[in-house]
Amino acid sequence: MRWLGLAIVVTIVLAIISLFVGVSDVSLGALLSSSPEDRPMQVLLISRIPRTLAIILSGASMAIAGLVMQMVVRNRFVEPSTAGTTESASLGFLVITLLAPGWPLMGKMLVSALFALAGTALFLRILRSVPLRDVLLVPLVGIMLGGIIGAVTAFIAYRYGLMASLLAWSMGDFSGILRGRYELLWIGLACCILAYIAADRFTVAGMGKDFTTNLGLNYQRVMVLGLIIVSLVSAVVLVSVGSIPFLGLIVPNLVSLMVGDNMRRTVPWVALGGAGFVLACDIIGRIVRYPYEIPISVVVGVIGSMIFLFLLLRTRRYAA
């Protein structure tokens, strides 16, 4: 509990730092010497606070989505971006944008979530049909499926002149977050709470269908609940800020190395780890090329890929 409190403090410190990093002068002195109508206070209320909340919500929810997916699939190397879920959500968002461009963002998000659910279900169906003798083949199948869905999405976007929009969805970026444009991410927080409530069920489901059934739980219901959580989170984050790669993979694995596999115990750590990791990456992206900004998907992709390689090599070494 003491270490968890320390993690909370570190996350709060990173959130405070995030509020004061940027091109506009939003220092503590400027805020104290300005009125609510002056520029520093307006930038803080309209841009900085919503951006920081969006970072925390998206980081925590994507990390939890990765943890849930790993429990459902029973593989440590899957997450929405390595199982075709994110690509399916992008396809759904593109389709509804073409067919009903005037729909509200909530409606588009729900359609994107349905496509993400269908894509994840297809991934699980393929896994049941293909004998996999190596844990590393599971994310490989997901990456191949995601590549196929991504190619279809790119073709449709090219055919209808929406390549720029597709690039914006696939490139996670918090620079455009303003008040009124991030509120859908609170759905991700609700999914995190739901995952914590059902944590014991997911832990049991991660031990296999027969074991779950013998304990009196409905395995299919637990699986469906997990898929719904993953799909909703993936769609909400994609619609709000774009794709953030590797987040749902590296954070749950690092937390598992430290505190074990009991999901009820790991959910708070994973949520804090995801929020803190994205906060740190976003701060790095804003100061490396100041006053310009590196998209969060690039920073997370570079750091996340290095951690992913470390986890792969570690798995191979211990397997040998």
mmCIF file of C-alpha atoms in Angstrom:
data_model
loop_
_atom_site.group_PDB
_atom_site.id
_atom_site.type_symbol
_atom_site.label_atom_id
_atom_site.label_comp_id
_atom_site.label_asym_id
_atom_site.label_seq_id
_atom_site.Cartn_x
_atom_site.Cartn_y
_atom_site.Cartn_z
ATOM 1 C CA MET A 1 0.000 0.000 0.000
ATOM 2 C CA ARG A 2 2.903 2.336 0.728
ATOM 3 C CA TRP A 3 4.342 1.820 -2.753
ATOM 4 C CA LEU A 4 0.921 2.337 -4.297
ATOM 5 C CA GLY A 5 0.648 5.658 -2.452
ATOM 6 C CA LEU A 6 4.059 6.627 -3.823
ATOM 7 C CA ALA A 7 2.878 5.776 -7.354
ATOM 8 C CA ILE A 8 -0.166 8.005 -6.848
ATOM 9 C CA VAL A 9 2.077 10.879 -5.716
ATOM 10 C CA VAL A 10 4.375 10.454 -8.739
ATOM 11 C CA THR A 11 1.378 10.471 -11.105
ATOM 12 C CA ILE A 12 0.000 13.637 -9.466
ATOM 13 C CA VAL A 13 3.413 15.330 -9.778
ATOM 14 C CA LEU A 14 3.598 14.421 -13.476
ATOM 15 C CA ALA A 15 0.054 15.761 -13.970
ATOM 16 C CA ILE A 16 1.005 19.085 -12.334
ATOM 17 C CA ILE A 17 4.120 19.341 -14.500
ATOM 18 C CA SER A 18 1.974 18.666 -17.569
ATOM 19 C CA LEU A 19 -0.237 21.640 -16.717
ATOM 20 C CA PHE A 20 2.685 24.069 -16.975
ATOM 21 C CA VAL A 21 4.516 22.668 -20.030
ATOM 22 C CA GLY A 22 3.735 24.340 -23.349
ATOM 23 C CA VAL A 23 4.235 27.334 -25.585
ATOM 24 C CA SER A 24 1.779 29.654 -23.838
ATOM 25 C CA ASP A 25 2.909 31.261 -20.587
ATOM 26 C CA VAL A 26 0.897 29.418 -17.947
ATOM 27 C CA SER A 27 3.236 29.750 -14.977
ATOM 28 C CA LEU A 28 2.083 29.893 -11.374
ATOM 29 C CA GLY A 29 3.027 33.570 -11.190
ATOM 30 C CA ALA A 30 1.070 34.401 -14.334
ATOM 31 C CA LEU A 31 -2.003 32.602 -12.985
ATOM 32 C CA LEU A 32 -1.861 34.376 -9.619
ATOM 33 C CA SER A 33 -1.487 37.793 -11.227
ATOM 34 C CA SER A 34 -4.236 37.349 -13.842
ATOM 35 C CA SER A 35 -8.018 37.463 -13.741
ATOM 36 C CA PRO A 36 -10.235 34.573 -14.910
ATOM 37 C CA GLU A 37 -10.727 36.354 -18.252
ATOM 38 C CA ASP A 38 -7.012 36.770 -19.004
ATOM 39 C CA ARG A 39 -5.145 34.483 -21.398
ATOM 40 C CA PRO A 40 -3.157 32.377 -18.877
ATOM 41 C CA MET A 41 -6.267 31.322 -16.969
ATOM 42 C CA GLN A 42 -8.221 30.693 -20.156
ATOM 43 C CA VAL A 43 -5.427 28.517 -21.584
ATOM 44 C CA LEU A 44 -5.318 26.554 -18.325
ATOM 45 C CA LEU A 45 -9.078 25.965 -18.208
ATOM 46 C CA ILE A 46 -9.733 25.410 -21.913
ATOM 47 C CA SER A 47 -6.580 23.531 -22.967
ATOM 48 C CA ARG A 48 -4.164 22.403 -20.255
ATOM 49 C CA ILE A 49 -6.568 20.851 -17.730
ATOM 50 C CA PRO A 50 -8.628 19.011 -20.412
ATOM 51 C CA ARG A 51 -5.412 17.789 -22.037
ATOM 52 C CA THR A 52 -4.007 16.470 -18.760
ATOM 53 C CA LEU A 53 -7.290 14.739 -17.916
ATOM 54 C CA ALA A 54 -7.386 13.219 -21.410
ATOM 55 C CA ILE A 55 -3.837 11.893 -20.965
ATOM 56 C CA ILE A 56 -4.665 10.317 -17.603
ATOM 57 C CA LEU A 57 -7.957 8.804 -18.779
ATOM 58 C CA SER A 58 -6.626 7.423 -22.062
ATOM 59 C CA GLY A 59 -3.427 6.078 -20.489
ATOM 60 C CA ALA A 60 -5.226 4.335 -17.643
ATOM 61 C CA SER A 61 -8.049 2.933 -19.782
ATOM 62 C CA MET A 62 -5.789 1.614 -22.566
ATOM 63 C CA ALA A 63 -3.513 -0.070 -20.027
ATOM 64 C CA ILE A 64 -6.536 -1.708 -18.360
ATOM 65 C CA ALA A 65 -7.872 -2.772 -21.772
ATOM 66 C CA GLY A 66 -4.557 -4.475 -22.482
ATOM 67 C CA LEU A 67 -4.670 -6.254 -19.113
ATOM 68 C CA VAL A 68 -8.222 -7.490 -19.728
ATOM 69 C CA MET A 69 -7.345 -8.706 -23.218
ATOM 70 C CA GLN A 70 -4.331 -10.607 -21.905
ATOM 71 C CA MET A 71 -6.558 -12.327 -19.349
ATOM 72 C CA VAL A 72 -9.200 -13.178 -21.949
ATOM 73 C CA VAL A 73 -6.734 -14.479 -24.556
ATOM 74 C CA ARG A 74 -4.409 -15.988 -21.907
ATOM 75 C CA ASN A 75 -1.358 -14.524 -23.583
ATOM 76 C CA ARG A 76 0.966 -11.804 -22.269
ATOM 77 C CA PHE A 77 1.837 -10.415 -25.696
ATOM 78 C CA VAL A 78 -1.556 -9.254 -26.919
ATOM 79 C CA GLU A 79 -3.248 -5.888 -26.606
ATOM 80 C CA PRO A 80 -5.673 -3.930 -28.840
ATOM 81 C CA SER A 81 -2.957 -2.892 -31.308
ATOM 82 C CA THR A 82 -1.598 -6.465 -31.687
ATOM 83 C CA ALA A 83 -4.973 -8.194 -32.034
ATOM 84 C CA GLY A 84 -6.642 -6.232 -34.829
ATOM 85 C CA THR A 85 -8.915 -4.381 -32.381
ATOM 86 C CA THR A 86 -7.579 -0.889 -33.048
ATOM 87 C CA GLU A 87 -7.564 -1.433 -36.812
ATOM 88 C CA SER A 88 -11.161 -2.691 -36.672
ATOM 89 C CA ALA A 89 -12.184 0.388 -34.694
ATOM 90 C CA SER A 90 -10.531 2.579 -37.356
ATOM 91 C CA LEU A 91 -12.437 0.741 -40.093
ATOM 92 C CA GLY A 92 -15.713 1.259 -38.238
ATOM 93 C CA PHE A 93 -15.017 4.957 -37.719
ATOM 94 C CA LEU A 94 -14.187 5.345 -41.412
ATOM 95 C CA VAL A 95 -17.316 3.482 -42.543
ATOM 96 C CA ILE A 96 -19.678 5.523 -40.366
ATOM 97 C CA THR A 97 -17.927 8.744 -41.416
ATOM 98 C CA LEU A 98 -18.628 7.858 -45.054
ATOM 99 C CA LEU A 99 -22.197 6.637 -44.569
ATOM 100 C CA ALA A 100 -23.402 9.106 -41.922
ATOM 101 C CA PRO A 101 -21.016 12.063 -41.648
ATOM 102 C CA GLY A 102 -23.582 14.098 -39.731
ATOM 103 C CA TRP A 103 -23.909 11.625 -36.868
ATOM 104 C CA PRO A 104 -22.860 12.851 -33.402
ATOM 105 C CA LEU A 105 -19.488 11.704 -32.117
ATOM 106 C CA MET A 106 -21.106 9.384 -29.580
ATOM 107 C CA GLY A 107 -22.909 7.493 -32.357
ATOM 108 C CA LYS A 108 -19.710 7.178 -34.382
ATOM 109 C CA MET A 109 -17.896 5.914 -31.312
ATOM 110 C CA LEU A 110 -20.517 3.208 -30.742
ATOM 111 C CA VAL A 111 -20.243 2.027 -34.352
ATOM 112 C CA SER A 112 -16.460 2.003 -34.012
ATOM 113 C CA ALA A 113 -16.828 -0.065 -30.823
ATOM 114 C CA LEU A 114 -19.047 -2.582 -32.636
ATOM 115 C CA PHE A 115 -16.435 -2.992 -35.368
ATOM 116 C CA ALA A 116 -13.728 -3.371 -32.707
ATOM 117 C CA LEU A 117 -15.827 -6.049 -30.995
ATOM 118 C CA ALA A 118 -16.302 -7.908 -34.274
ATOM 119 C CA GLY A 119 -12.588 -7.689 -35.113
ATOM 120 C CA THR A 120 -11.569 -8.991 -31.693
ATOM 121 C CA ALA A 121 -14.090 -11.837 -31.918
ATOM 122 C CA LEU A 122 -12.640 -12.754 -35.327
ATOM 123 C CA PHE A 123 -9.149 -12.782 -33.796
ATOM 124 C CA LEU A 124 -10.298 -15.188 -31.067
ATOM 125 C CA ARG A 125 -12.040 -17.368 -33.653
ATOM 126 C CA ILE A 126 -8.815 -17.638 -35.661
ATOM 127 C CA LEU A 127 -6.877 -18.580 -32.524
ATOM 128 C CA ARG A 128 -9.287 -21.435 -31.855
ATOM 129 C CA SER A 129 -8.851 -22.712 -35.417
ATOM 130 C CA VAL A 130 -5.061 -22.567 -35.608
ATOM 131 C CA PRO A 131 -2.879 -24.775 -33.361
ATOM 132 C CA LEU A 132 -0.372 -22.437 -31.703
ATOM 133 C CA ARG A 133 2.583 -24.034 -29.967
ATOM 134 C CA ASP A 134 4.443 -20.807 -29.179
ATOM 135 C CA VAL A 135 3.069 -17.856 -27.195
ATOM 136 C CA LEU A 136 4.792 -15.455 -29.592
ATOM 137 C CA LEU A 137 2.698 -16.735 -32.501
ATOM 138 C CA VAL A 138 -0.490 -15.317 -30.962
ATOM 139 C CA PRO A 139 0.445 -11.623 -31.356
ATOM 140 C CA LEU A 140 1.891 -12.475 -34.776
ATOM 141 C CA VAL A 141 -1.545 -13.723 -35.872
ATOM 142 C CA GLY A 142 -3.092 -10.539 -34.460
ATOM 143 C CA ILE A 143 -0.596 -8.299 -36.240
ATOM 144 C CA MET A 144 -1.282 -10.095 -39.535
ATOM 145 C CA LEU A 145 -5.035 -9.716 -39.040
ATOM 146 C CA GLY A 146 -4.567 -6.060 -38.154
ATOM 147 C CA GLY A 147 -2.466 -5.596 -41.284
ATOM 148 C CA ILE A 148 -5.233 -7.025 -43.473
ATOM 149 C CA ILE A 149 -7.923 -4.865 -41.845
ATOM 150 C CA GLY A 150 -5.628 -1.842 -42.010
ATOM 151 C CA ALA A 151 -5.028 -2.421 -45.728
ATOM 152 C CA VAL A 152 -8.789 -2.558 -46.380
ATOM 153 C CA THR A 153 -9.256 0.628 -44.352
ATOM 154 C CA ALA A 154 -6.467 2.401 -46.246
ATOM 155 C CA PHE A 155 -7.924 1.360 -49.606
ATOM 156 C CA ILE A 156 -11.371 2.704 -48.711
ATOM 157 C CA ALA A 157 -9.869 5.918 -47.353
ATOM 158 C CA TYR A 158 -7.791 6.371 -50.522
ATOM 159 C CA ARG A 159 -10.786 5.645 -52.727
ATOM 160 C CA TYR A 160 -12.861 8.380 -51.062
ATOM 161 C CA GLY A 161 -10.105 10.916 -50.369
ATOM 162 C CA LEU A 162 -9.936 10.425 -46.604
ATOM 163 C CA MET A 163 -6.284 9.469 -46.218
ATOM 164 C CA ALA A 164 -5.553 12.603 -44.186
ATOM 165 C CA SER A 165 -8.351 11.767 -41.763
ATOM 166 C CA LEU A 166 -7.162 8.157 -41.480
ATOM 167 C CA LEU A 167 -3.635 9.357 -40.710
ATOM 168 C CA ALA A 168 -5.018 11.613 -37.982
ATOM 169 C CA TRP A 169 -6.883 8.683 -36.377
ATOM 170 C CA SER A 170 -3.870 6.380 -36.503
ATOM 171 C CA MET A 171 -1.491 9.035 -35.110
ATOM 172 C CA GLY A 172 -2.252 9.557 -31.427
ATOM 173 C CA ASP A 173 -1.925 13.226 -30.512
ATOM 174 C CA PHE A 174 -3.109 15.314 -27.558
ATOM 175 C CA SER A 175 -2.322 18.720 -29.066
ATOM 176 C CA GLY A 176 -5.889 19.154 -30.345
ATOM 177 C CA ILE A 177 -7.572 18.318 -27.032
ATOM 178 C CA LEU A 178 -9.752 21.172 -25.758
ATOM 179 C CA ARG A 179 -12.636 21.475 -23.348
ATOM 180 C CA GLY A 180 -15.623 19.787 -24.950
ATOM 181 C CA ARG A 181 -13.520 17.404 -27.071
ATOM 182 C CA TYR A 182 -12.324 14.840 -24.555
ATOM 183 C CA GLU A 183 -15.389 14.013 -22.444
ATOM 184 C CA LEU A 184 -15.989 10.652 -24.155
ATOM 185 C CA LEU A 185 -12.865 9.421 -22.385
ATOM 186 C CA TRP A 186 -14.815 9.289 -19.127
ATOM 187 C CA ILE A 187 -16.411 6.165 -20.610
ATOM 188 C CA GLY A 188 -12.936 4.651 -20.405
ATOM 189 C CA LEU A 189 -12.873 5.407 -16.674
ATOM 190 C CA ALA A 190 -16.217 3.632 -16.291
ATOM 191 C CA CYS A 191 -14.733 0.609 -18.086
ATOM 192 C CA CYS A 192 -11.758 0.647 -15.701
ATOM 193 C CA ILE A 193 -14.115 0.581 -12.716
ATOM 194 C CA LEU A 194 -16.075 -2.268 -14.311
ATOM 195 C CA ALA A 195 -12.836 -4.181 -14.886
ATOM 196 C CA TYR A 196 -11.927 -3.763 -11.208
ATOM 197 C CA ILE A 197 -15.356 -4.979 -10.091
ATOM 198 C CA ALA A 198 -15.056 -8.080 -12.303
ATOM 199 C CA ALA A 199 -11.326 -8.569 -11.617
ATOM 200 C CA ASP A 200 -11.742 -11.868 -9.766
ATOM 201 C CA ARG A 201 -13.829 -13.283 -12.615
ATOM 202 C CA PHE A 202 -11.185 -12.296 -15.165
ATOM 203 C CA THR A 203 -8.466 -13.855 -13.017
ATOM 204 C CA VAL A 204 -10.377 -17.154 -12.918
ATOM 205 C CA ALA A 205 -11.184 -16.962 -16.652
ATOM 206 C CA GLY A 206 -7.467 -16.556 -17.326
ATOM 207 C CA MET A 207 -6.951 -20.074 -15.953
ATOM 208 C CA GLY A 208 -9.011 -21.673 -18.707
ATOM 209 C CA LYS A 209 -12.562 -22.583 -19.640
ATOM 210 C CA ASP A 210 -12.710 -25.883 -17.745
ATOM 211 C CA PHE A 211 -11.342 -24.394 -14.528
ATOM 212 C CA THR A 212 -13.772 -21.464 -14.754
ATOM 213 C CA THR A 213 -16.754 -23.727 -15.361
ATOM 214 C CA ASN A 214 -15.787 -26.007 -12.468
ATOM 215 C CA LEU A 215 -15.883 -22.998 -10.144
ATOM 216 C CA GLY A 216 -19.457 -22.211 -11.216
ATOM 217 C CA LEU A 217 -18.742 -19.179 -13.415
ATOM 218 C CA ASN A 218 -20.172 -18.657 -16.881
ATOM 219 C CA TYR A 219 -17.031 -18.547 -19.012
ATOM 220 C CA GLN A 220 -18.762 -17.116 -22.086
ATOM 221 C CA ARG A 221 -20.270 -14.218 -20.126
ATOM 222 C CA VAL A 222 -16.889 -13.310 -18.682
ATOM 223 C CA MET A 223 -15.361 -13.424 -22.163
ATOM 224 C CA VAL A 224 -18.105 -11.208 -23.622
ATOM 225 C CA LEU A 225 -17.718 -8.699 -20.772
ATOM 226 C CA GLY A 226 -13.966 -8.550 -21.397
ATOM 227 C CA LEU A 227 -14.437 -8.032 -25.123
ATOM 228 C CA ILE A 228 -16.970 -5.256 -24.521
ATOM 229 C CA ILE A 229 -14.569 -3.440 -22.184
ATOM 230 C CA VAL A 230 -11.686 -3.740 -24.654
ATOM 231 C CA SER A 231 -13.821 -2.630 -27.617
ATOM 232 C CA LEU A 232 -15.342 0.378 -25.846
ATOM 233 C CA VAL A 233 -11.974 1.597 -24.580
ATOM 234 C CA SER A 234 -10.306 1.137 -27.973
ATOM 235 C CA ALA A 235 -13.085 3.016 -29.765
ATOM 236 C CA VAL A 236 -13.241 5.857 -27.229
ATOM 237 C CA VAL A 237 -9.485 6.451 -27.277
ATOM 238 C CA LEU A 238 -9.299 6.194 -31.077
ATOM 239 C CA VAL A 239 -12.127 8.682 -31.612
ATOM 240 C CA SER A 240 -10.823 11.126 -29.005
ATOM 241 C CA VAL A 241 -7.018 11.120 -29.370
ATOM 242 C CA GLY A 242 -6.051 8.510 -31.963
ATOM 243 C CA SER A 243 -4.095 5.279 -31.647
ATOM 244 C CA ILE A 244 -1.509 4.783 -28.869
ATOM 245 C CA PRO A 245 0.611 1.675 -29.621
ATOM 246 C CA PHE A 246 2.116 -0.824 -27.161
ATOM 247 C CA LEU A 247 0.597 0.851 -24.084
ATOM 248 C CA GLY A 248 -1.730 -2.033 -23.244
ATOM 249 C CA LEU A 249 1.126 -4.478 -23.677
ATOM 250 C CA ILE A 250 4.083 -3.067 -21.776
ATOM 251 C CA VAL A 251 2.374 -1.634 -18.678
ATOM 252 C CA PRO A 252 0.500 -4.828 -17.636
ATOM 253 C CA ASN A 253 3.633 -6.908 -18.214
ATOM 254 C CA LEU A 254 5.851 -4.619 -16.162
ATOM 255 C CA VAL A 255 3.271 -4.529 -13.370
ATOM 256 C CA SER A 256 2.968 -8.319 -13.483
ATOM 257 C CA LEU A 257 6.711 -8.634 -12.976
ATOM 258 C CA MET A 258 6.443 -6.513 -9.819
ATOM 259 C CA VAL A 259 3.165 -7.499 -8.132
ATOM 260 C CA GLY A 260 2.056 -10.783 -9.721
ATOM 261 C CA ASP A 261 -0.953 -11.902 -11.759
ATOM 262 C CA ASN A 262 -3.864 -11.348 -9.353
ATOM 263 C CA MET A 263 -5.964 -8.922 -11.371
ATOM 264 C CA ARG A 264 -7.721 -7.292 -8.411
ATOM 265 C CA ARG A 265 -4.331 -6.381 -7.034
ATOM 266 C CA THR A 266 -2.838 -5.289 -10.346
ATOM 267 C CA VAL A 267 -5.693 -3.111 -11.706
ATOM 268 C CA PRO A 268 -4.796 -0.004 -9.601
ATOM 269 C CA TRP A 269 -1.122 -0.426 -10.473
ATOM 270 C CA VAL A 270 -1.853 -0.853 -14.180
ATOM 271 C CA ALA A 271 -4.135 2.200 -14.246
ATOM 272 C CA LEU A 272 -1.553 4.363 -12.473
ATOM 273 C CA GLY A 273 1.255 2.938 -14.598
ATOM 274 C CA GLY A 274 -0.605 3.659 -17.831
ATOM 275 C CA ALA A 275 -1.501 7.202 -16.771
ATOM 276 C CA GLY A 276 1.999 7.963 -15.491
ATOM 277 C CA PHE A 277 3.714 6.460 -18.531
ATOM 278 C CA VAL A 278 1.628 8.479 -21.002
ATOM 279 C CA LEU A 279 2.072 11.643 -18.912
ATOM 280 C CA ALA A 280 5.848 11.189 -18.957
ATOM 281 C CA CYS A 281 5.900 10.463 -22.709
ATOM 282 C CA ASP A 282 3.705 13.478 -23.432
ATOM 283 C CA ILE A 283 5.983 15.766 -21.410
ATOM 284 C CA ILE A 284 9.006 14.389 -23.288
ATOM 285 C CA GLY A 285 7.246 14.967 -26.616
ATOM 286 C CA ARG A 286 6.568 18.589 -25.702
ATOM 287 C CA ILE A 287 10.078 19.521 -24.537
ATOM 288 C CA VAL A 288 12.385 17.569 -26.908
ATOM 289 C CA ARG A 289 11.662 19.881 -29.877
ATOM 290 C CA TYR A 290 10.204 22.844 -28.024
ATOM 291 C CA PRO A 291 8.261 24.889 -29.171
ATOM 292 C CA TYR A 292 7.206 22.083 -31.544
ATOM 293 C CA GLU A 293 5.585 18.876 -30.339
ATOM 294 C CA ILE A 294 6.180 15.213 -31.123
ATOM 295 C CA PRO A 295 2.928 13.170 -31.294
ATOM 296 C CA ILE A 296 2.350 10.890 -28.345
ATOM 297 C CA SER A 297 2.087 7.819 -30.592
ATOM 298 C CA VAL A 298 5.659 8.399 -31.801
ATOM 299 C CA VAL A 299 7.136 8.772 -28.303
ATOM 300 C CA VAL A 300 5.176 5.827 -26.883
ATOM 301 C CA GLY A 301 5.983 3.779 -29.995
ATOM 302 C CA VAL A 302 9.745 4.322 -29.655
ATOM 303 C CA ILE A 303 9.925 3.709 -25.908
ATOM 304 C CA GLY A 304 7.289 0.975 -25.997
ATOM 305 C CA SER A 305 9.001 -0.940 -28.792
ATOM 306 C CA MET A 306 12.254 -1.032 -26.806
ATOM 307 C CA ILE A 307 10.424 -2.351 -23.730
ATOM 308 C CA PHE A 308 8.559 -4.849 -25.927
ATOM 309 C CA LEU A 309 11.862 -6.176 -27.294
ATOM 310 C CA PHE A 310 13.179 -6.470 -23.756
ATOM 311 C CA LEU A 311 10.136 -8.531 -22.738
ATOM 312 C CA LEU A 312 10.478 -10.763 -25.808
ATOM 313 C CA LEU A 313 14.182 -11.410 -25.209
ATOM 314 C CA ARG A 314 13.524 -12.006 -21.522
ATOM 315 C CA THR A 315 10.842 -14.570 -22.368
ATOM 316 C CA ARG A 316 13.165 -16.338 -24.813
ATOM 317 C CA ARG A 317 16.031 -16.404 -22.292
ATOM 318 C CA TYR A 318 13.905 -17.889 -19.526
ATOM 319 C CA ALA A 319 12.316 -20.377 -21.958
ATOM 320 C CA ALA A 320 15.784 -21.580 -22.906
#
